[in-house]
PDB file of C-alpha atoms in Angstrom:
ATOM      1  CA  MET A  26       0.000   0.000   0.000  1.00 33.00           C
ATOM      2  CA  ALA A  27       1.465   3.333  -0.999  1.00 34.00           C
ATOM      3  CA  LEU A  28       1.357   5.915   1.764  1.00 32.00           C
ATOM      4  CA  PRO A  29      -0.291   9.254   0.898  1.00 32.00           C
ATOM      5  CA  PHE A  30       2.499  11.367   2.375  1.00 33.00           C
ATOM      6  CA  GLN A  31       1.373  14.531   4.059  1.00 34.00           C
ATOM      7  CA  LEU A  32       3.583  15.218   7.054  1.00 35.00           C
ATOM      8  CA  CYS A  33       5.762  13.244   9.396  1.00 38.00           C
ATOM      9  CA  ALA A  34       5.576  12.921  13.164  1.00 37.00           C
ATOM     10  CA  THR A  35       8.452  11.306  15.035  1.00 40.00           C
ATOM     11  CA  ILE A  36       9.375   9.397  18.118  1.00 42.00           C
ATOM     12  CA  LEU A  37      11.617  11.749  20.075  1.00 44.00           C
ATOM     13  CA  TYR A  38      14.406  10.887  22.470  1.00 44.00           C
ATOM     14  CA  ASP A  39      16.931  12.915  24.392  1.00 39.00           C
ATOM     15  CA  VAL A  40      20.526  12.253  25.371  1.00 37.00           C
ATOM     16  CA  GLU A  41      19.465  10.679  28.655  1.00 41.00           C
ATOM     17  CA  ASP A  42      18.008   7.746  26.728  1.00 46.00           C
ATOM     18  CA  CYS A  43      21.498   6.839  25.526  1.00 48.00           C
ATOM     19  CA  ARG A  44      22.606   6.493  29.132  1.00 47.00           C
ATOM     20  CA  THR A  45      19.891   3.954  29.852  1.00 49.00           C
ATOM     21  CA  LYS A  46      18.918   0.614  28.319  1.00 43.00           C
ATOM     22  CA  ARG A  47      16.123   2.208  26.288  1.00 53.00           C
ATOM     23  CA  VAL A  48      18.475   2.623  23.326  1.00 58.00           C
ATOM     24  CA  PRO A  49      20.549  -0.477  22.425  1.00 58.00           C
ATOM     25  CA  ARG A  50      24.246   0.315  22.026  1.00 62.00           C
ATOM     26  CA  GLN A  51      25.380  -2.224  19.447  1.00 75.00           C
ATOM     27  CA  LYS A  52      28.481  -1.712  17.312  1.00 91.00           C
ATOM     28  CA  LEU A  53      27.517   0.459  14.347  1.00 95.00           C
ATOM     29  CA  SER A  54      29.115   1.418  11.031  1.00 97.00           C
ATOM     30  CA  VAL A  55      28.572   4.888   9.567  1.00 98.00           C
ATOM     31  CA  VAL A  56      29.262   6.523   6.189  1.00 98.00           C
ATOM     32  CA  LEU A  57      29.570  10.325   6.050  1.00 98.00           C
ATOM     33  CA  VAL A  58      28.574  12.310   2.941  1.00 97.00           C
ATOM     34  CA  ASP A  59      29.250  16.064   2.962  1.00 96.00           C
ATOM     35  CA  ASP A  60      30.837  18.358   0.386  1.00 94.00           C
ATOM     36  CA  GLN A  61      32.989  20.027   3.049  1.00 94.00           C
ATOM     37  CA  PRO A  62      35.971  17.834   4.040  1.00 93.00           C
ATOM     38  CA  LEU A  63      36.362  19.667   7.339  1.00 94.00           C
ATOM     39  CA  VAL A  64      32.792  18.790   8.253  1.00 95.00           C
ATOM     40  CA  CYS A  65      33.430  15.107   7.566  1.00 95.00           C
ATOM     41  CA  ALA A  66      36.625  15.205   9.606  1.00 95.00           C
ATOM     42  CA  GLY A  67      34.851  16.868  12.509  1.00 95.00           C
ATOM     43  CA  LEU A  68      31.955  14.423  12.384  1.00 96.00           C
ATOM     44  CA  ARG A  69      34.319  11.458  12.359  1.00 97.00           C
ATOM     45  CA  MET A  70      36.114  12.807  15.422  1.00 96.00           C
ATOM     46  CA  LEU A  71      32.862  13.422  17.297  1.00 96.00           C
ATOM     47  CA  LEU A  72      31.237  10.117  16.397  1.00 96.00           C
ATOM     48  CA  GLU A  73      34.244   7.939  17.144  1.00 95.00           C
ATOM     49  CA  GLN A  74      34.413   9.251  20.681  1.00 95.00           C
ATOM     50  CA  ASP A  75      31.775   6.557  21.112  1.00 94.00           C
ATOM     51  CA  PRO A  76      33.623   3.204  20.889  1.00 93.00           C
ATOM     52  CA  ALA A  77      30.443   1.616  19.531  1.00 94.00           C
ATOM     53  CA  ILE A  78      30.525   3.780  16.374  1.00 96.00           C
ATOM     54  CA  ALA A  79      32.965   3.260  13.499  1.00 96.00           C
ATOM     55  CA  VAL A  80      33.083   5.630  10.516  1.00 97.00           C
ATOM     56  CA  VAL A  81      33.835   3.326   7.579  1.00 97.00           C
ATOM     57  CA  GLY A  82      33.872   5.891   4.769  1.00 97.00           C
ATOM     58  CA  GLU A  83      33.614   9.561   3.778  1.00 97.00           C
ATOM     59  CA  ALA A  84      32.544  11.152   0.494  1.00 96.00           C
ATOM     60  CA  GLU A  85      32.575  14.736  -0.800  1.00 95.00           C
ATOM     61  CA  ASN A  86      29.892  14.328  -3.480  1.00 96.00           C
ATOM     62  CA  GLY A  87      26.643  12.461  -3.825  1.00 95.00           C
ATOM     63  CA  ARG A  88      27.723   9.975  -6.458  1.00 96.00           C
ATOM     64  CA  ARG A  89      30.829   8.932  -4.556  1.00 97.00           C
ATOM     65  CA  GLY A  90      28.707   8.709  -1.421  1.00 97.00           C
ATOM     66  CA  LEU A  91      26.238   6.339  -3.072  1.00 97.00           C
ATOM     67  CA  TRP A  92      29.093   4.143  -4.299  1.00 97.00           C
ATOM     68  CA  LEU A  93      30.570   4.023  -0.786  1.00 97.00           C
ATOM     69  CA  VAL A  94      27.244   3.041   0.730  1.00 98.00           C
ATOM     70  CA  GLN A  95      26.831   0.271  -1.841  1.00 97.00           C
ATOM     71  CA  GLN A  96      30.330  -1.019  -1.087  1.00 97.00           C
ATOM     72  CA  LYS A  97      30.311  -0.703   2.709  1.00 97.00           C
ATOM     73  CA  VAL A  98      26.606  -1.389   3.433  1.00 97.00           C
ATOM     74  CA  PRO A  99      26.727   0.672   6.657  1.00 97.00           C
ATOM     75  CA  ASP A 100      24.157   0.725   9.413  1.00 97.00           C
ATOM     76  CA  VAL A 101      23.716   4.496   9.130  1.00 97.00           C
ATOM     77  CA  VAL A 102      24.428   7.158   6.493  1.00 98.00           C
ATOM     78  CA  LEU A 103      24.840  10.736   7.718  1.00 97.00           C
ATOM     79  CA  ARG A 104      24.531  13.042   4.732  1.00 96.00           C
ATOM     80  CA  ASP A 105      23.856  16.618   3.713  1.00 94.00           C
ATOM     81  CA  ILE A 106      20.808  17.210   1.542  1.00 92.00           C
ATOM     82  CA  ARG A 107      22.322  19.536  -1.076  1.00 90.00           C
ATOM     83  CA  MET A 108      25.320  17.870  -2.680  1.00 93.00           C
ATOM     84  CA  PRO A 109      27.221  18.103  -5.988  1.00 92.00           C
ATOM     85  CA  GLU A 110      26.772  15.420  -8.681  1.00 93.00           C
ATOM     86  CA  LEU A 111      23.898  13.631  -6.912  1.00 93.00           C
ATOM     87  CA  ASP A 112      21.695  15.444  -4.412  1.00 92.00           C
ATOM     88  CA  GLY A 113      20.764  13.951  -1.074  1.00 92.00           C
ATOM     89  CA  LEU A 114      17.141  13.302  -1.972  1.00 93.00           C
ATOM     90  CA  ALA A 115      17.947  11.324  -5.113  1.00 94.00           C
ATOM     91  CA  ALA A 116      20.673   9.368  -3.318  1.00 96.00           C
ATOM     92  CA  THR A 117      18.321   8.543  -0.448  1.00 94.00           C
ATOM     93  CA  ARG A 118      15.698   7.210  -2.863  1.00 93.00           C
ATOM     94  CA  LEU A 119      18.298   4.986  -4.516  1.00 96.00           C
ATOM     95  CA  ILE A 120      19.475   3.631  -1.167  1.00 96.00           C
ATOM     96  CA  VAL A 121      15.930   2.904  -0.005  1.00 90.00           C
ATOM     97  CA  ALA A 122      15.118   1.161  -3.302  1.00 91.00           C
ATOM     98  CA  ASP A 123      18.196  -1.115  -3.121  1.00 94.00           C
ATOM     99  CA  ALA A 124      17.237  -4.450  -1.542  1.00 91.00           C
ATOM    100  CA  ARG A 125      20.846  -5.039  -0.454  1.00 94.00           C
ATOM    101  CA  LEU A 126      20.639  -1.877   1.651  1.00 95.00           C
ATOM    102  CA  HIS A 127      17.320  -2.635   3.341  1.00 90.00           C
ATOM    103  CA  ALA A 128      18.867  -2.294   6.812  1.00 91.00           C
ATOM    104  CA  THR A 129      20.787   0.926   6.064  1.00 95.00           C
ATOM    105  CA  ARG A 130      19.244   4.017   7.630  1.00 94.00           C
ATOM    106  CA  VAL A 131      19.722   7.466   6.093  1.00 95.00           C
ATOM    107  CA  VAL A 132      19.863  10.566   8.289  1.00 95.00           C
ATOM    108  CA  VAL A 133      19.980  14.041   6.776  1.00 94.00           C
ATOM    109  CA  LEU A 134      22.397  16.306   8.669  1.00 94.00           C
ATOM    110  CA  THR A 135      22.225  19.810   7.248  1.00 90.00           C
ATOM    111  CA  THR A 136      21.906  23.544   7.828  1.00 90.00           C
ATOM    112  CA  PHE A 137      18.749  23.739   5.689  1.00 86.00           C
ATOM    113  CA  ASP A 138      15.489  23.636   7.650  1.00 80.00           C
ATOM    114  CA  GLU A 139      12.945  24.563   4.986  1.00 82.00           C
ATOM    115  CA  ASP A 140       9.648  22.676   5.181  1.00 80.00           C
ATOM    116  CA  LYS A 141       9.989  21.550   1.574  1.00 84.00           C
ATOM    117  CA  ASP A 142      13.377  19.938   2.213  1.00 86.00           C
ATOM    118  CA  ILE A 143      12.122  18.176   5.339  1.00 84.00           C
ATOM    119  CA  ASP A 144       8.992  16.820   3.656  1.00 81.00           C
ATOM    120  CA  GLN A 145      10.886  15.599   0.608  1.00 86.00           C
ATOM    121  CA  ALA A 146      13.598  13.946   2.694  1.00 88.00           C
ATOM    122  CA  ILE A 147      11.113  11.950   4.765  1.00 81.00           C
ATOM    123  CA  ARG A 148       9.129  11.077   1.641  1.00 80.00           C
ATOM    124  CA  ALA A 149      12.350   9.834   0.042  1.00 86.00           C
ATOM    125  CA  GLY A 150      12.842   7.456   2.959  1.00 86.00           C
ATOM    126  CA  ALA A 151      15.164   9.294   5.338  1.00 89.00           C
ATOM    127  CA  ALA A 152      14.891   8.019   8.902  1.00 86.00           C
ATOM    128  CA  GLY A 153      15.890  11.348  10.391  1.00 86.00           C
ATOM    129  CA  TYR A 154      16.428  15.032   9.719  1.00 88.00           C
ATOM    130  CA  LEU A 155      18.901  16.833  11.982  1.00 90.00           C
ATOM    131  CA  LEU A 156      20.442  20.284  11.936  1.00 89.00           C
ATOM    132  CA  LYS A 157      24.192  20.769  12.166  1.00 89.00           C
ATOM    133  CA  ASP A 158      23.890  22.731  15.397  1.00 87.00           C
ATOM    134  CA  ILE A 159      23.095  19.462  17.191  1.00 87.00           C
ATOM    135  CA  ALA A 160      25.197  18.802  20.299  1.00 87.00           C
ATOM    136  CA  PRO A 161      27.888  16.078  20.001  1.00 90.00           C
ATOM    137  CA  ASP A 162      26.247  13.799  22.594  1.00 88.00           C
ATOM    138  CA  GLU A 163      22.900  14.159  20.856  1.00 86.00           C
ATOM    139  CA  LEU A 164      24.422  13.281  17.486  1.00 91.00           C
ATOM    140  CA  ARG A 165      25.981  10.095  18.836  1.00 92.00           C
ATOM    141  CA  CYS A 166      22.701   9.256  20.527  1.00 88.00           C
ATOM    142  CA  ALA A 167      20.816   9.902  17.267  1.00 89.00           C
ATOM    143  CA  VAL A 168      22.949   7.354  15.413  1.00 93.00           C
ATOM    144  CA  HIS A 169      21.986   4.646  17.910  1.00 90.00           C
ATOM    145  CA  ILE A 170      18.325   5.639  17.938  1.00 86.00           C
ATOM    146  CA  VAL A 171      17.996   5.552  14.159  1.00 89.00           C
ATOM    147  CA  ALA A 172      19.910   2.275  13.870  1.00 90.00           C
ATOM    148  CA  ASN A 173      17.410   0.833  16.352  1.00 83.00           C
ATOM    149  CA  GLY A 174      14.594   1.485  13.880  1.00 78.00           C
ATOM    150  CA  GLU A 175      13.244   4.735  15.283  1.00 77.00           C
ATOM    151  CA  ALA A 176      12.632   8.034  13.503  1.00 75.00           C
ATOM    152  CA  LEU A 177      14.123  11.309  14.631  1.00 79.00           C
ATOM    153  CA  LEU A 178      13.923  15.035  13.948  1.00 75.00           C
ATOM    154  CA  SER A 179      15.668  17.990  15.510  1.00 72.00           C
ATOM    155  CA  PRO A 180      13.427  19.476  18.250  1.00 63.00           C
ATOM    156  CA  ALA A 181      12.881  22.801  16.466  1.00 66.00           C
ATOM    157  CA  ILE A 182      11.762  20.983  13.322  1.00 69.00           C
ATOM    158  CA  THR A 183       9.543  18.626  15.282  1.00 64.00           C
ATOM    159  CA  ARG A 184       7.469  21.448  16.742  1.00 61.00           C
ATOM    160  CA  ARG A 185       6.753  22.826  13.274  1.00 64.00           C
ATOM    161  CA  VAL A 186       6.024  19.425  11.760  1.00 64.00           C
ATOM    162  CA  MET A 187       3.669  18.399  14.550  1.00 61.00           C
ATOM    163  CA  GLN A 188       1.732  21.647  14.193  1.00 63.00           C
ATOM    164  CA  ARG A 189       1.364  21.073  10.469  1.00 63.00           C
ATOM    165  CA  LEU A 190       0.351  17.468  11.065  1.00 59.00           C
ATOM    166  CA  ARG A 191      -2.406  18.529  13.440  1.00 58.00           C
ATOM    167  CA  SER A 192      -3.652  21.138  10.980  1.00 61.00           C
ATOM    168  CA  SER A 193      -3.512  18.934   7.893  1.00 57.00           C
ATOM    169  CA  THR A 194      -5.278  15.906   9.380  1.00 50.00           C
ATOM    170  CA  ALA A 195      -8.108  17.786  11.072  1.00 52.00           C
ATOM    171  CA  GLY A 196     -11.322  16.339   9.646  1.00 52.00           C
ATOM    172  CA  GLN A 197      -9.468  14.304   7.008  1.00 58.00           C
ATOM    173  CA  THR A 198      -9.189  10.644   7.980  1.00 64.00           C
ATOM    174  CA  ASN A 199      -9.154   7.391   6.043  1.00 76.00           C
ATOM    175  CA  PRO A 200     -10.145   4.394   8.226  1.00 80.00           C
ATOM    176  CA  ALA A 201      -9.609   2.031   5.277  1.00 83.00           C
ATOM    177  CA  LEU A 202      -5.863   2.325   5.880  1.00 83.00           C
ATOM    178  CA  ILE A 203      -6.184   0.035   8.911  1.00 89.00           C
ATOM    179  CA  ALA A 204      -9.091  -2.164   7.815  1.00 89.00           C
ATOM    180  CA  ASP A 205      -6.956  -5.322   7.851  1.00 92.00           C
ATOM    181  CA  LEU A 206      -5.624  -4.828  11.378  1.00 93.00           C
ATOM    182  CA  THR A 207      -6.947  -6.672  14.407  1.00 95.00           C
ATOM    183  CA  GLU A 208      -8.338  -4.691  17.330  1.00 94.00           C
ATOM    184  CA  ARG A 209      -5.121  -5.312  19.282  1.00 95.00           C
ATOM    185  CA  GLU A 210      -2.961  -4.201  16.363  1.00 95.00           C
ATOM    186  CA  GLN A 211      -4.991  -1.005  16.067  1.00 95.00           C
ATOM    187  CA  GLU A 212      -4.461  -0.387  19.772  1.00 95.00           C
ATOM    188  CA  ILE A 213      -0.705  -0.848  19.353  1.00 95.00           C
ATOM    189  CA  LEU A 214      -0.699   1.470  16.323  1.00 94.00           C
ATOM    190  CA  ARG A 215      -2.567   4.146  18.253  1.00 92.00           C
ATOM    191  CA  HIS A 216       0.064   4.128  20.993  1.00 91.00           C
ATOM    192  CA  ILE A 217       2.832   4.311  18.387  1.00 87.00           C
ATOM    193  CA  GLY A 218       1.053   7.330  16.929  1.00 83.00           C
ATOM    194  CA  LEU A 219       1.093   8.918  20.372  1.00 81.00           C
ATOM    195  CA  GLY A 220       4.875   8.639  20.397  1.00 76.00           C
ATOM    196  CA  GLU A 221       5.469   5.621  22.625  1.00 82.00           C
ATOM    197  CA  SER A 222       8.674   3.594  22.318  1.00 80.00           C
ATOM    198  CA  ASN A 223       8.650  -0.223  22.470  1.00 84.00           C
ATOM    199  CA  GLU A 224       9.490  -0.095  26.165  1.00 85.00           C
ATOM    200  CA  GLU A 225       6.645   2.342  26.806  1.00 87.00           C
ATOM    201  CA  LEU A 226       4.269   0.161  24.779  1.00 90.00           C
ATOM    202  CA  ALA A 227       5.217  -2.791  26.957  1.00 91.00           C
ATOM    203  CA  GLU A 228       4.601  -0.840  30.156  1.00 92.00           C
ATOM    204  CA  THR A 229       1.328   0.730  29.015  1.00 92.00           C
ATOM    205  CA  LEU A 230      -0.189  -2.444  27.560  1.00 94.00           C
ATOM    206  CA  PHE A 231       1.249  -4.932  30.078  1.00 94.00           C
ATOM    207  CA  ILE A 232       3.213  -6.924  27.527  1.00 94.00           C
ATOM    208  CA  SER A 233       6.896  -7.792  27.297  1.00 93.00           C
ATOM    209  CA  PRO A 234       9.291  -5.601  25.266  1.00 89.00           C
ATOM    210  CA  ALA A 235       9.851  -8.587  22.966  1.00 91.00           C
ATOM    211  CA  THR A 236       6.113  -8.840  22.319  1.00 94.00           C
ATOM    212  CA  ALA A 237       5.983  -5.099  21.643  1.00 92.00           C
ATOM    213  CA  ARG A 238       8.761  -5.460  19.069  1.00 89.00           C
ATOM    214  CA  THR A 239       6.881  -8.347  17.448  1.00 93.00           C
ATOM    215  CA  TYR A 240       3.739  -6.231  17.128  1.00 94.00           C
ATOM    216  CA  VAL A 241       5.689  -3.339  15.614  1.00 91.00           C
ATOM    217  CA  SER A 242       7.339  -5.663  13.083  1.00 90.00           C
ATOM    218  CA  ARG A 243       3.950  -7.128  12.198  1.00 93.00           C
ATOM    219  CA  LEU A 244       2.475  -3.657  11.682  1.00 93.00           C
ATOM    220  CA  LEU A 245       5.372  -2.622   9.457  1.00 89.00           C
ATOM    221  CA  SER A 246       4.761  -5.695   7.316  1.00 90.00           C
ATOM    222  CA  LYS A 247       0.952  -5.495   7.147  1.00 92.00           C
ATOM    223  CA  LEU A 248       0.934  -1.767   6.394  1.00 90.00           C
ATOM    224  CA  ALA A 249       3.905  -1.881   3.985  1.00 85.00           C
ATOM    225  CA  ALA A 250       5.598   0.792   6.080  1.00 82.00           C
ATOM    226  CA  ARG A 251       9.368   1.233   5.986  1.00 74.00           C
ATOM    227  CA  ASP A 252       9.790   2.511   9.521  1.00 75.00           C
ATOM    228  CA  ARG A 253       8.093   3.796  12.633  1.00 78.00           C
ATOM    229  CA  SER A 254       7.614   7.307  11.265  1.00 73.00           C
ATOM    230  CA  GLN A 255       5.357   5.934   8.538  1.00 77.00           C
ATOM    231  CA  LEU A 256       3.351   4.062  11.174  1.00 84.00           C
ATOM    232  CA  VAL A 257       2.809   7.392  12.938  1.00 80.00           C
ATOM    233  CA  ILE A 258       1.532   8.910   9.687  1.00 79.00           C
ATOM    234  CA  ILE A 259      -0.937   6.039   9.254  1.00 85.00           C
ATOM    235  CA  ALA A 260      -2.114   6.380  12.858  1.00 86.00           C
ATOM    236  CA  TYR A 261      -3.026  10.010  12.171  1.00 81.00           C
ATOM    237  CA  GLU A 262      -4.405   9.572   8.657  1.00 82.00           C
ATOM    238  CA  SER A 263      -6.588   6.616   9.662  1.00 86.00           C
ATOM    239  CA  GLY A 264      -8.113   8.579  12.524  1.00 85.00           C
ATOM    240  CA  LEU A 265      -6.696   6.378  15.296  1.00 87.00           C
ATOM    241  CA  VAL A 266      -4.906   9.439  16.647  1.00 81.00           C
ATOM    242  CA  ARG A 267      -6.716  12.743  16.505  1.00 74.00           C
ATOM    243  CA  PRO A 268      -5.094  16.178  16.368  1.00 60.00           C
ATOM    244  CA  GLY A 269      -4.162  17.134  19.905  1.00 55.00           C
ATOM    245  CA  GLY A 270      -3.941  13.459  21.025  1.00 53.00           C
TER     246      GLY A 270
END
């Protein structure tokens, strides 16, 4: 089922989550794509302060970046959106469409915060959209969060996006989007739409975290959604979650 993209809501975390067990800290590989070599060098230095993160490649243009991703198959790609030779949106679409890269998560890291860029990046399949003024600890945390299957936006962007989401979905719902879900699956989807993590789902619904993960995986499959952010969109567009909660 193709998603009628309108706006994206996200599951938000802060740095404190990285200091707890809410965000798994597995060893991760990262490719950096930015047309400023100094930016790549700085990002590498910041990211590799976390021993669980390894930068496995850097590229100064979009085409080279795509080639690196295809060769290295990293867990996460941190990339700017406006790049020479192949822009970030086109490259993200190609990564998302490549079956060999199904587990690779793309995060836009940029200075551009225009609504159009944000919408197009999420539509293209980006798992996150962050601004370059992000704090070092938050950036390292973001890599782990995104690799864990969550979606992420910078806080300033989130406030704008959520306001637009509330405005755009008011009075415009499509219950047919969730017609094939069981009552329990709809309940799970509603809580995802409200911004709950797997651990919070488990606590709220009195199930184990493993069961929560199973439900989320099942919803992704049944709704043909790539990630949690698309589940949030469906929760709003189906009417399970109403503007204002």
